[in-house]
Short mmCIF file of N, CA and C in Angstrom, two decimals:
data_model
loop_
_atom_site.label_atom_id
_atom_site.label_comp_id
_atom_site.label_asym_id
_atom_site.label_seq_id
_atom_site.Cartn_x
_atom_site.Cartn_y
_atom_site.Cartn_z
N MET A 1 89.86 122.93 104.14
CA MET A 1 90.98 121.98 104.16
C MET A 1 92.16 122.62 104.87
N PHE A 2 93.15 121.85 105.16
CA PHE A 2 94.33 122.32 105.88
C PHE A 2 95.27 123.03 104.93
N GLY A 3 95.94 124.10 105.45
CA GLY A 3 96.93 124.80 104.65
C GLY A 3 98.23 124.02 104.60
N ILE A 4 99.08 124.42 103.68
CA ILE A 4 100.39 123.78 103.54
C ILE A 4 101.29 124.23 104.69
N THR A 5 101.94 123.28 105.33
CA THR A 5 102.90 123.54 106.41
C THR A 5 104.30 123.42 105.84
N SER A 6 105.19 124.32 106.21
CA SER A 6 106.59 124.17 105.79
C SER A 6 107.22 123.05 106.61
N VAL A 7 108.21 122.39 106.04
CA VAL A 7 108.85 121.26 106.72
C VAL A 7 109.45 121.70 108.05
N SER A 8 109.99 122.91 108.10
CA SER A 8 110.58 123.39 109.36
C SER A 8 109.54 123.62 110.45
N ASP A 9 108.28 123.76 110.08
CA ASP A 9 107.21 124.00 111.06
C ASP A 9 106.42 122.75 111.44
N LEU A 10 106.83 121.59 110.99
CA LEU A 10 106.12 120.36 111.35
C LEU A 10 106.19 120.13 112.85
N LYS A 11 105.08 119.70 113.43
CA LYS A 11 104.99 119.46 114.87
C LYS A 11 104.49 118.03 115.10
N SER A 12 105.13 117.32 116.01
CA SER A 12 104.77 115.93 116.26
C SER A 12 103.41 115.79 116.92
N PHE A 13 102.93 116.82 117.57
CA PHE A 13 101.66 116.71 118.29
C PHE A 13 100.44 117.02 117.41
N LYS A 14 100.66 117.52 116.20
CA LYS A 14 99.53 117.78 115.30
C LYS A 14 99.08 116.48 114.66
N SER A 15 97.77 116.28 114.59
CA SER A 15 97.26 115.01 114.07
C SER A 15 97.24 114.96 112.55
N ILE A 16 96.94 116.06 111.88
CA ILE A 16 96.92 116.06 110.41
C ILE A 16 97.71 117.27 109.92
N GLN A 17 98.68 116.99 109.05
CA GLN A 17 99.49 118.05 108.46
C GLN A 17 99.59 117.81 106.97
N LYS A 18 99.84 118.87 106.23
CA LYS A 18 99.96 118.77 104.78
C LYS A 18 101.21 119.53 104.36
N ILE A 19 102.08 118.87 103.57
CA ILE A 19 103.31 119.50 103.10
C ILE A 19 103.41 119.36 101.58
N ARG A 20 104.06 120.34 100.97
CA ARG A 20 104.35 120.30 99.53
C ARG A 20 105.86 120.16 99.40
N VAL A 21 106.31 119.06 98.77
CA VAL A 21 107.72 118.72 98.76
C VAL A 21 108.14 118.13 97.41
N LYS A 22 109.46 118.10 97.23
CA LYS A 22 110.05 117.43 96.08
C LYS A 22 110.83 116.23 96.62
N ILE A 23 110.72 115.09 95.95
CA ILE A 23 111.47 113.90 96.32
C ILE A 23 112.85 114.02 95.67
N ILE A 24 113.87 114.34 96.48
CA ILE A 24 115.19 114.55 95.90
C ILE A 24 116.06 113.30 95.93
N CYS A 25 115.77 112.36 96.79
CA CYS A 25 116.45 111.07 96.80
C CYS A 25 115.43 110.01 97.18
N LEU A 26 115.47 108.87 96.50
CA LEU A 26 114.56 107.77 96.79
C LEU A 26 115.32 106.47 96.57
N TRP A 27 115.26 105.57 97.54
CA TRP A 27 115.90 104.27 97.38
C TRP A 27 115.13 103.25 98.19
N LYS A 28 115.31 101.98 97.82
CA LYS A 28 114.71 100.88 98.55
C LYS A 28 115.78 100.23 99.41
N GLN A 29 115.42 99.98 100.64
CA GLN A 29 116.33 99.38 101.61
C GLN A 29 115.93 97.92 101.78
N TYR A 30 116.85 97.03 101.46
CA TYR A 30 116.58 95.60 101.59
C TYR A 30 117.28 95.05 102.82
N SER A 31 116.60 94.15 103.51
CA SER A 31 117.22 93.51 104.68
C SER A 31 117.62 92.09 104.30
N ALA A 32 118.33 91.43 105.19
CA ALA A 32 118.76 90.06 104.95
C ALA A 32 117.58 89.12 104.76
N ALA A 33 116.45 89.44 105.36
CA ALA A 33 115.26 88.60 105.24
C ALA A 33 114.42 88.98 104.03
N CYS A 34 114.97 89.78 103.12
CA CYS A 34 114.30 90.21 101.88
C CYS A 34 113.15 91.17 102.12
N PHE A 35 113.06 91.75 103.29
CA PHE A 35 112.06 92.79 103.51
C PHE A 35 112.55 94.06 102.83
N VAL A 36 111.65 94.90 102.43
CA VAL A 36 112.02 96.13 101.75
C VAL A 36 111.27 97.30 102.40
N THR A 37 111.97 98.41 102.54
CA THR A 37 111.32 99.66 102.91
C THR A 37 111.68 100.67 101.83
N ILE A 38 110.90 101.71 101.72
CA ILE A 38 111.23 102.82 100.83
C ILE A 38 111.74 103.95 101.71
N GLU A 39 112.90 104.47 101.36
CA GLU A 39 113.49 105.59 102.06
C GLU A 39 113.55 106.78 101.10
N MET A 40 113.28 107.97 101.61
CA MET A 40 113.31 109.16 100.77
C MET A 40 113.88 110.34 101.54
N ILE A 41 114.40 111.28 100.81
CA ILE A 41 114.71 112.60 101.35
C ILE A 41 113.85 113.57 100.57
N LEU A 42 113.09 114.37 101.31
CA LEU A 42 112.20 115.37 100.73
C LEU A 42 112.75 116.75 101.02
N ILE A 43 112.42 117.71 100.15
CA ILE A 43 112.81 119.10 100.36
C ILE A 43 111.61 119.98 100.05
N ASP A 44 111.39 121.02 100.84
CA ASP A 44 110.29 121.95 100.56
C ASP A 44 110.82 123.17 99.82
N SER A 45 109.96 124.11 99.51
CA SER A 45 110.34 125.29 98.72
C SER A 45 111.32 126.19 99.46
N ASN A 46 111.46 126.01 100.77
CA ASN A 46 112.42 126.80 101.56
C ASN A 46 113.79 126.12 101.64
N GLY A 47 113.92 124.94 101.04
CA GLY A 47 115.19 124.22 101.07
C GLY A 47 115.40 123.38 102.31
N VAL A 48 114.35 123.17 103.10
CA VAL A 48 114.45 122.36 104.32
C VAL A 48 114.16 120.90 103.97
N LYS A 49 115.06 120.01 104.43
CA LYS A 49 114.96 118.58 104.09
C LYS A 49 114.48 117.77 105.28
N ILE A 50 113.85 116.64 104.95
CA ILE A 50 113.40 115.68 105.97
C ILE A 50 113.45 114.28 105.37
N ASN A 51 113.76 113.31 106.23
CA ASN A 51 113.83 111.90 105.84
C ASN A 51 112.46 111.26 105.96
N VAL A 52 112.17 110.30 105.08
CA VAL A 52 110.92 109.54 105.11
C VAL A 52 111.25 108.06 105.08
N SER A 53 110.51 107.29 105.84
CA SER A 53 110.63 105.84 105.79
C SER A 53 109.24 105.24 105.65
N ILE A 54 109.09 104.39 104.64
CA ILE A 54 107.82 103.69 104.42
C ILE A 54 108.06 102.22 104.74
N LYS A 55 107.38 101.74 105.76
CA LYS A 55 107.58 100.38 106.24
C LYS A 55 107.14 99.34 105.21
N LYS A 56 107.68 98.14 105.37
CA LYS A 56 107.49 97.07 104.39
C LYS A 56 106.02 96.74 104.12
N ASN A 57 105.17 96.84 105.14
CA ASN A 57 103.76 96.50 104.94
C ASN A 57 102.99 97.57 104.17
N MET A 58 103.62 98.72 103.88
CA MET A 58 102.94 99.77 103.12
C MET A 58 103.61 100.08 101.78
N VAL A 59 104.70 99.40 101.50
CA VAL A 59 105.44 99.67 100.26
C VAL A 59 104.54 99.52 99.04
N ASN A 60 103.80 98.42 98.95
CA ASN A 60 102.94 98.20 97.78
C ASN A 60 101.87 99.27 97.62
N GLN A 61 101.40 99.83 98.73
CA GLN A 61 100.36 100.86 98.68
C GLN A 61 100.88 102.16 98.07
N PHE A 62 102.17 102.48 98.27
CA PHE A 62 102.68 103.79 97.87
C PHE A 62 103.72 103.77 96.75
N ASP A 63 104.34 102.63 96.47
CA ASP A 63 105.46 102.56 95.55
C ASP A 63 105.17 103.20 94.18
N SER A 64 104.03 102.93 93.62
CA SER A 64 103.72 103.42 92.26
C SER A 64 103.47 104.93 92.21
N PHE A 65 103.28 105.57 93.35
CA PHE A 65 103.00 107.01 93.38
C PHE A 65 104.26 107.86 93.60
N LEU A 66 105.39 107.22 93.83
CA LEU A 66 106.59 107.94 94.24
C LEU A 66 107.71 107.76 93.22
N SER A 67 108.34 108.85 92.83
CA SER A 67 109.51 108.77 91.95
C SER A 67 110.45 109.92 92.26
N GLN A 68 111.74 109.64 92.18
CA GLN A 68 112.74 110.65 92.46
C GLN A 68 112.59 111.81 91.48
N GLY A 69 112.64 113.03 92.02
CA GLY A 69 112.51 114.23 91.20
C GLY A 69 111.09 114.77 91.10
N SER A 70 110.11 113.99 91.51
CA SER A 70 108.72 114.46 91.41
C SER A 70 108.34 115.29 92.63
N SER A 71 107.37 116.16 92.44
CA SER A 71 106.85 117.00 93.53
C SER A 71 105.50 116.44 93.96
N LYS A 72 105.25 116.44 95.25
CA LYS A 72 104.03 115.84 95.80
C LYS A 72 103.50 116.66 96.95
N ILE A 73 102.23 116.50 97.22
CA ILE A 73 101.61 116.98 98.45
C ILE A 73 101.34 115.74 99.29
N LEU A 74 101.83 115.75 100.52
CA LEU A 74 101.61 114.64 101.44
C LEU A 74 100.68 115.10 102.55
N ILE A 75 99.71 114.28 102.85
CA ILE A 75 98.72 114.60 103.87
C ILE A 75 98.60 113.42 104.83
N ASN A 76 98.58 113.72 106.12
CA ASN A 76 98.33 112.73 107.17
C ASN A 76 99.44 111.68 107.26
N PHE A 77 100.44 111.98 108.02
CA PHE A 77 101.59 111.09 108.22
C PHE A 77 102.04 111.23 109.66
N SER A 78 102.89 110.33 110.08
CA SER A 78 103.40 110.42 111.45
C SER A 78 104.77 111.09 111.46
N LEU A 79 105.11 111.70 112.57
CA LEU A 79 106.44 112.26 112.78
C LEU A 79 107.06 111.54 113.96
N ASN A 80 108.26 111.03 113.73
CA ASN A 80 108.97 110.29 114.76
C ASN A 80 110.32 110.96 114.97
N PRO A 81 110.84 110.92 116.19
CA PRO A 81 112.16 111.53 116.42
C PRO A 81 113.21 110.89 115.51
N SER A 82 114.06 111.71 114.95
CA SER A 82 115.17 111.23 114.13
C SER A 82 116.40 111.19 115.03
N CYS A 83 116.92 110.00 115.24
CA CYS A 83 118.05 109.87 116.15
C CYS A 83 119.00 108.80 115.65
N GLY A 84 120.14 108.69 116.28
CA GLY A 84 121.12 107.69 115.92
C GLY A 84 122.17 108.21 114.97
N SER A 85 123.00 107.32 114.50
CA SER A 85 124.09 107.67 113.60
C SER A 85 123.64 107.54 112.15
N TYR A 86 124.40 108.16 111.26
CA TYR A 86 124.19 108.08 109.81
C TYR A 86 122.84 108.64 109.37
N ARG A 87 122.43 109.73 109.97
CA ARG A 87 121.18 110.38 109.58
C ARG A 87 121.37 111.14 108.27
N THR A 88 120.34 111.17 107.47
CA THR A 88 120.42 111.82 106.16
C THR A 88 120.08 113.31 106.18
N THR A 89 119.41 113.76 107.22
CA THR A 89 119.08 115.19 107.34
C THR A 89 119.27 115.62 108.80
N ILE A 90 119.32 116.94 109.01
CA ILE A 90 119.44 117.45 110.38
C ILE A 90 118.08 117.72 111.02
N HIS A 91 117.00 117.46 110.28
CA HIS A 91 115.66 117.68 110.83
C HIS A 91 115.47 116.80 112.08
N PRO A 92 114.85 117.34 113.14
CA PRO A 92 114.68 116.55 114.37
C PRO A 92 113.69 115.40 114.24
N TYR A 93 112.89 115.39 113.17
CA TYR A 93 111.91 114.33 112.96
C TYR A 93 112.15 113.65 111.62
N LYS A 94 111.56 112.45 111.50
CA LYS A 94 111.45 111.80 110.20
C LYS A 94 109.99 111.43 110.01
N ILE A 95 109.57 111.39 108.77
CA ILE A 95 108.18 111.10 108.43
C ILE A 95 107.99 109.60 108.28
N GLY A 96 106.88 109.12 108.82
CA GLY A 96 106.45 107.74 108.60
C GLY A 96 105.10 107.76 107.91
N PHE A 97 104.97 106.96 106.87
CA PHE A 97 103.68 106.88 106.18
C PHE A 97 102.74 105.99 106.97
N LEU A 98 101.47 106.35 106.95
CA LEU A 98 100.40 105.59 107.58
C LEU A 98 99.51 105.01 106.49
N SER A 99 98.65 104.08 106.83
CA SER A 99 97.72 103.55 105.82
C SER A 99 96.78 104.63 105.33
N THR A 100 96.61 105.70 106.12
CA THR A 100 95.73 106.81 105.74
C THR A 100 96.48 108.00 105.12
N THR A 101 97.79 107.85 104.90
CA THR A 101 98.57 108.92 104.25
C THR A 101 98.08 109.07 102.81
N ARG A 102 97.99 110.31 102.37
CA ARG A 102 97.58 110.61 101.00
C ARG A 102 98.74 111.27 100.27
N VAL A 103 98.98 110.83 99.02
CA VAL A 103 100.02 111.38 98.16
C VAL A 103 99.32 111.97 96.95
N ARG A 104 99.49 113.28 96.74
CA ARG A 104 98.84 113.97 95.63
C ARG A 104 99.88 114.62 94.73
N CYS A 105 99.59 114.67 93.45
CA CYS A 105 100.45 115.38 92.51
C CYS A 105 100.27 116.88 92.71
N CYS A 106 101.29 117.65 92.35
CA CYS A 106 101.21 119.10 92.44
C CYS A 106 102.17 119.71 91.42
N ASP A 107 102.12 121.04 91.27
CA ASP A 107 103.05 121.72 90.38
C ASP A 107 104.47 121.44 90.86
N ALA A 108 105.37 121.32 89.89
CA ALA A 108 106.76 120.97 90.20
C ALA A 108 107.45 122.07 90.99
N LEU A 109 108.21 121.67 92.00
CA LEU A 109 109.09 122.60 92.72
C LEU A 109 110.34 122.79 91.86
N PRO A 110 111.08 123.88 92.05
CA PRO A 110 112.22 124.20 91.17
C PRO A 110 113.30 123.11 91.12
N ASP A 111 113.91 122.96 89.95
CA ASP A 111 115.00 122.00 89.77
C ASP A 111 116.21 122.34 90.62
N GLU A 112 116.34 123.60 91.01
CA GLU A 112 117.50 124.03 91.80
C GLU A 112 117.51 123.41 93.20
N LEU A 113 116.37 122.89 93.63
CA LEU A 113 116.30 122.24 94.94
C LEU A 113 116.93 120.86 94.83
N THR A 114 118.09 120.66 95.42
CA THR A 114 118.77 119.38 95.36
C THR A 114 119.16 118.92 96.76
N CYS A 115 119.63 117.70 96.82
CA CYS A 115 120.03 117.17 98.13
C CYS A 115 121.50 117.39 98.42
N PHE A 116 122.27 117.92 97.48
CA PHE A 116 123.71 117.99 97.67
C PHE A 116 124.15 119.29 98.35
N GLU A 117 124.90 119.11 99.43
CA GLU A 117 125.52 120.21 100.16
C GLU A 117 126.94 119.79 100.49
N PRO A 118 127.84 119.88 99.49
CA PRO A 118 129.21 119.40 99.72
C PRO A 118 129.90 120.12 100.86
N VAL A 119 130.67 119.35 101.63
CA VAL A 119 131.46 119.91 102.73
C VAL A 119 132.91 120.04 102.27
N LYS A 120 133.67 120.83 102.99
CA LYS A 120 135.08 121.03 102.67
C LYS A 120 135.89 119.85 103.21
N TYR A 121 136.91 119.46 102.45
CA TYR A 121 137.78 118.36 102.87
C TYR A 121 138.38 118.63 104.25
N MET A 122 138.81 119.86 104.47
CA MET A 122 139.47 120.17 105.75
C MET A 122 138.53 119.96 106.93
N ASP A 123 137.23 120.21 106.74
CA ASP A 123 136.27 119.96 107.82
C ASP A 123 136.18 118.47 108.15
N ILE A 124 136.35 117.63 107.14
CA ILE A 124 136.35 116.18 107.37
C ILE A 124 137.64 115.77 108.08
N LEU A 125 138.75 116.24 107.55
CA LEU A 125 140.05 115.87 108.11
C LEU A 125 140.27 116.40 109.52
N ASP A 126 139.70 117.57 109.81
CA ASP A 126 139.83 118.17 111.14
C ASP A 126 138.85 117.58 112.16
N SER A 127 137.96 116.72 111.69
CA SER A 127 136.92 116.11 112.54
C SER A 127 136.02 117.15 113.19
N THR A 128 135.72 118.23 112.47
CA THR A 128 134.86 119.27 113.02
C THR A 128 133.38 119.04 112.70
N LEU A 129 133.09 118.06 111.86
CA LEU A 129 131.69 117.78 111.50
C LEU A 129 131.07 116.80 112.49
N ASN A 130 129.77 116.91 112.67
CA ASN A 130 129.04 116.00 113.53
C ASN A 130 128.94 114.65 112.82
N THR A 131 129.50 113.62 113.42
CA THR A 131 129.55 112.31 112.79
C THR A 131 128.22 111.57 112.79
N ASP A 132 127.18 112.14 113.39
CA ASP A 132 125.85 111.53 113.34
C ASP A 132 125.19 111.70 111.98
N TYR A 133 125.71 112.62 111.16
CA TYR A 133 125.08 112.93 109.88
C TYR A 133 125.96 112.55 108.71
N LEU A 134 125.33 112.05 107.66
CA LEU A 134 126.04 111.79 106.42
C LEU A 134 126.38 113.13 105.76
N VAL A 135 127.49 113.16 105.01
CA VAL A 135 127.89 114.39 104.32
C VAL A 135 128.14 114.09 102.85
N ASP A 136 128.09 115.13 102.04
CA ASP A 136 128.38 115.05 100.61
C ASP A 136 129.77 115.57 100.36
N VAL A 137 130.51 114.88 99.49
CA VAL A 137 131.83 115.34 99.09
C VAL A 137 131.92 115.32 97.57
N ILE A 138 132.72 116.22 97.05
CA ILE A 138 133.01 116.24 95.62
C ILE A 138 134.51 116.09 95.48
N GLY A 139 134.92 115.15 94.67
CA GLY A 139 136.35 114.93 94.47
C GLY A 139 136.57 113.88 93.40
N GLN A 140 137.82 113.62 93.13
CA GLN A 140 138.20 112.61 92.16
C GLN A 140 138.59 111.33 92.90
N ILE A 141 138.04 110.20 92.47
CA ILE A 141 138.40 108.92 93.07
C ILE A 141 139.79 108.54 92.55
N VAL A 142 140.72 108.36 93.48
CA VAL A 142 142.09 108.02 93.09
C VAL A 142 142.50 106.62 93.55
N GLU A 143 141.69 105.99 94.42
CA GLU A 143 142.02 104.65 94.89
C GLU A 143 140.76 103.97 95.40
N VAL A 144 140.65 102.68 95.10
CA VAL A 144 139.56 101.86 95.61
C VAL A 144 140.18 100.56 96.10
N THR A 145 139.94 100.23 97.37
CA THR A 145 140.52 99.01 97.93
C THR A 145 139.61 97.82 97.64
N PRO A 146 140.15 96.62 97.71
CA PRO A 146 139.29 95.44 97.59
C PRO A 146 138.30 95.39 98.76
N ILE A 147 137.22 94.65 98.57
CA ILE A 147 136.22 94.48 99.64
C ILE A 147 136.86 93.74 100.80
N GLU A 148 136.60 94.25 101.99
CA GLU A 148 137.16 93.70 103.21
C GLU A 148 136.00 93.36 104.14
N VAL A 149 136.07 92.22 104.81
CA VAL A 149 135.04 91.86 105.79
C VAL A 149 135.52 92.32 107.16
N VAL A 150 134.69 93.15 107.82
CA VAL A 150 135.02 93.67 109.14
C VAL A 150 133.86 93.41 110.08
N SER A 151 134.12 93.45 111.37
CA SER A 151 133.08 93.27 112.36
C SER A 151 132.56 94.65 112.78
N ALA A 152 131.25 94.83 112.69
CA ALA A 152 130.61 96.07 113.11
C ALA A 152 129.38 95.72 113.94
N ASN A 153 129.35 96.20 115.17
CA ASN A 153 128.25 95.90 116.09
C ASN A 153 128.04 94.40 116.25
N GLY A 154 129.14 93.65 116.27
CA GLY A 154 129.05 92.22 116.48
C GLY A 154 128.67 91.41 115.25
N LYS A 155 128.57 92.04 114.10
CA LYS A 155 128.21 91.34 112.87
C LYS A 155 129.27 91.59 111.81
N ASP A 156 129.52 90.59 110.99
CA ASP A 156 130.42 90.78 109.86
C ASP A 156 129.73 91.59 108.78
N THR A 157 130.45 92.54 108.25
CA THR A 157 129.91 93.38 107.18
C THR A 157 131.03 93.68 106.19
N GLN A 158 130.64 94.01 104.97
CA GLN A 158 131.63 94.30 103.95
C GLN A 158 131.98 95.78 103.95
N LYS A 159 133.27 96.06 103.72
CA LYS A 159 133.75 97.43 103.73
C LYS A 159 134.62 97.64 102.50
N ILE A 160 134.47 98.79 101.90
CA ILE A 160 135.31 99.21 100.80
C ILE A 160 135.81 100.61 101.13
N THR A 161 137.07 100.86 100.88
CA THR A 161 137.65 102.17 101.17
C THR A 161 137.94 102.87 99.83
N VAL A 162 137.54 104.12 99.77
CA VAL A 162 137.74 104.92 98.56
C VAL A 162 138.62 106.10 98.91
N GLY A 163 139.69 106.26 98.15
CA GLY A 163 140.56 107.44 98.32
C GLY A 163 140.12 108.53 97.37
N LEU A 164 139.99 109.75 97.89
CA LEU A 164 139.54 110.89 97.08
C LEU A 164 140.60 111.97 97.03
N ARG A 165 140.62 112.69 95.93
CA ARG A 165 141.47 113.86 95.78
C ARG A 165 140.55 115.07 95.76
N ASN A 166 140.94 116.10 96.49
CA ASN A 166 140.17 117.34 96.55
C ASN A 166 140.00 117.91 95.15
N GLU A 167 138.89 118.64 94.95
CA GLU A 167 138.62 119.19 93.62
C GLU A 167 139.62 120.27 93.20
N LYS A 168 140.40 120.80 94.13
CA LYS A 168 141.36 121.86 93.79
C LYS A 168 142.75 121.35 93.80
#
């Protein structure tokens, strides 16, 4: 059988790969047409993270096998370039599940492996961070504005602004 590959060593040209990971974030993404995808952030034992997207036609096949905080072995999946704005990880690829993807239980990876990597407020205010990636912040919420409808990419969308106070 195939050995375990670390997330940092995944290659798009390999046909079958096997990784051992912990699901550190899991959510369902709903569209206006009521379609749903499953989105996840996985982390391996080296602390390397990668995003996963399970398309709507495969959600029923995999939903019952996946839960946030669980550790799994994944076998046979696709790797697609990760690009665009609002990316959840810096990994150059994201995983796509195939109808032939296998999800296996395994020994739990350490609880210390989490998805949170808080950034400093000054890095946000100085605009030194790459805006293509989402960031984590820790602070006290001091203000929340009412919902506002704004135009984004030619479509109306709802926006809420949250004011934060630095932890210090």
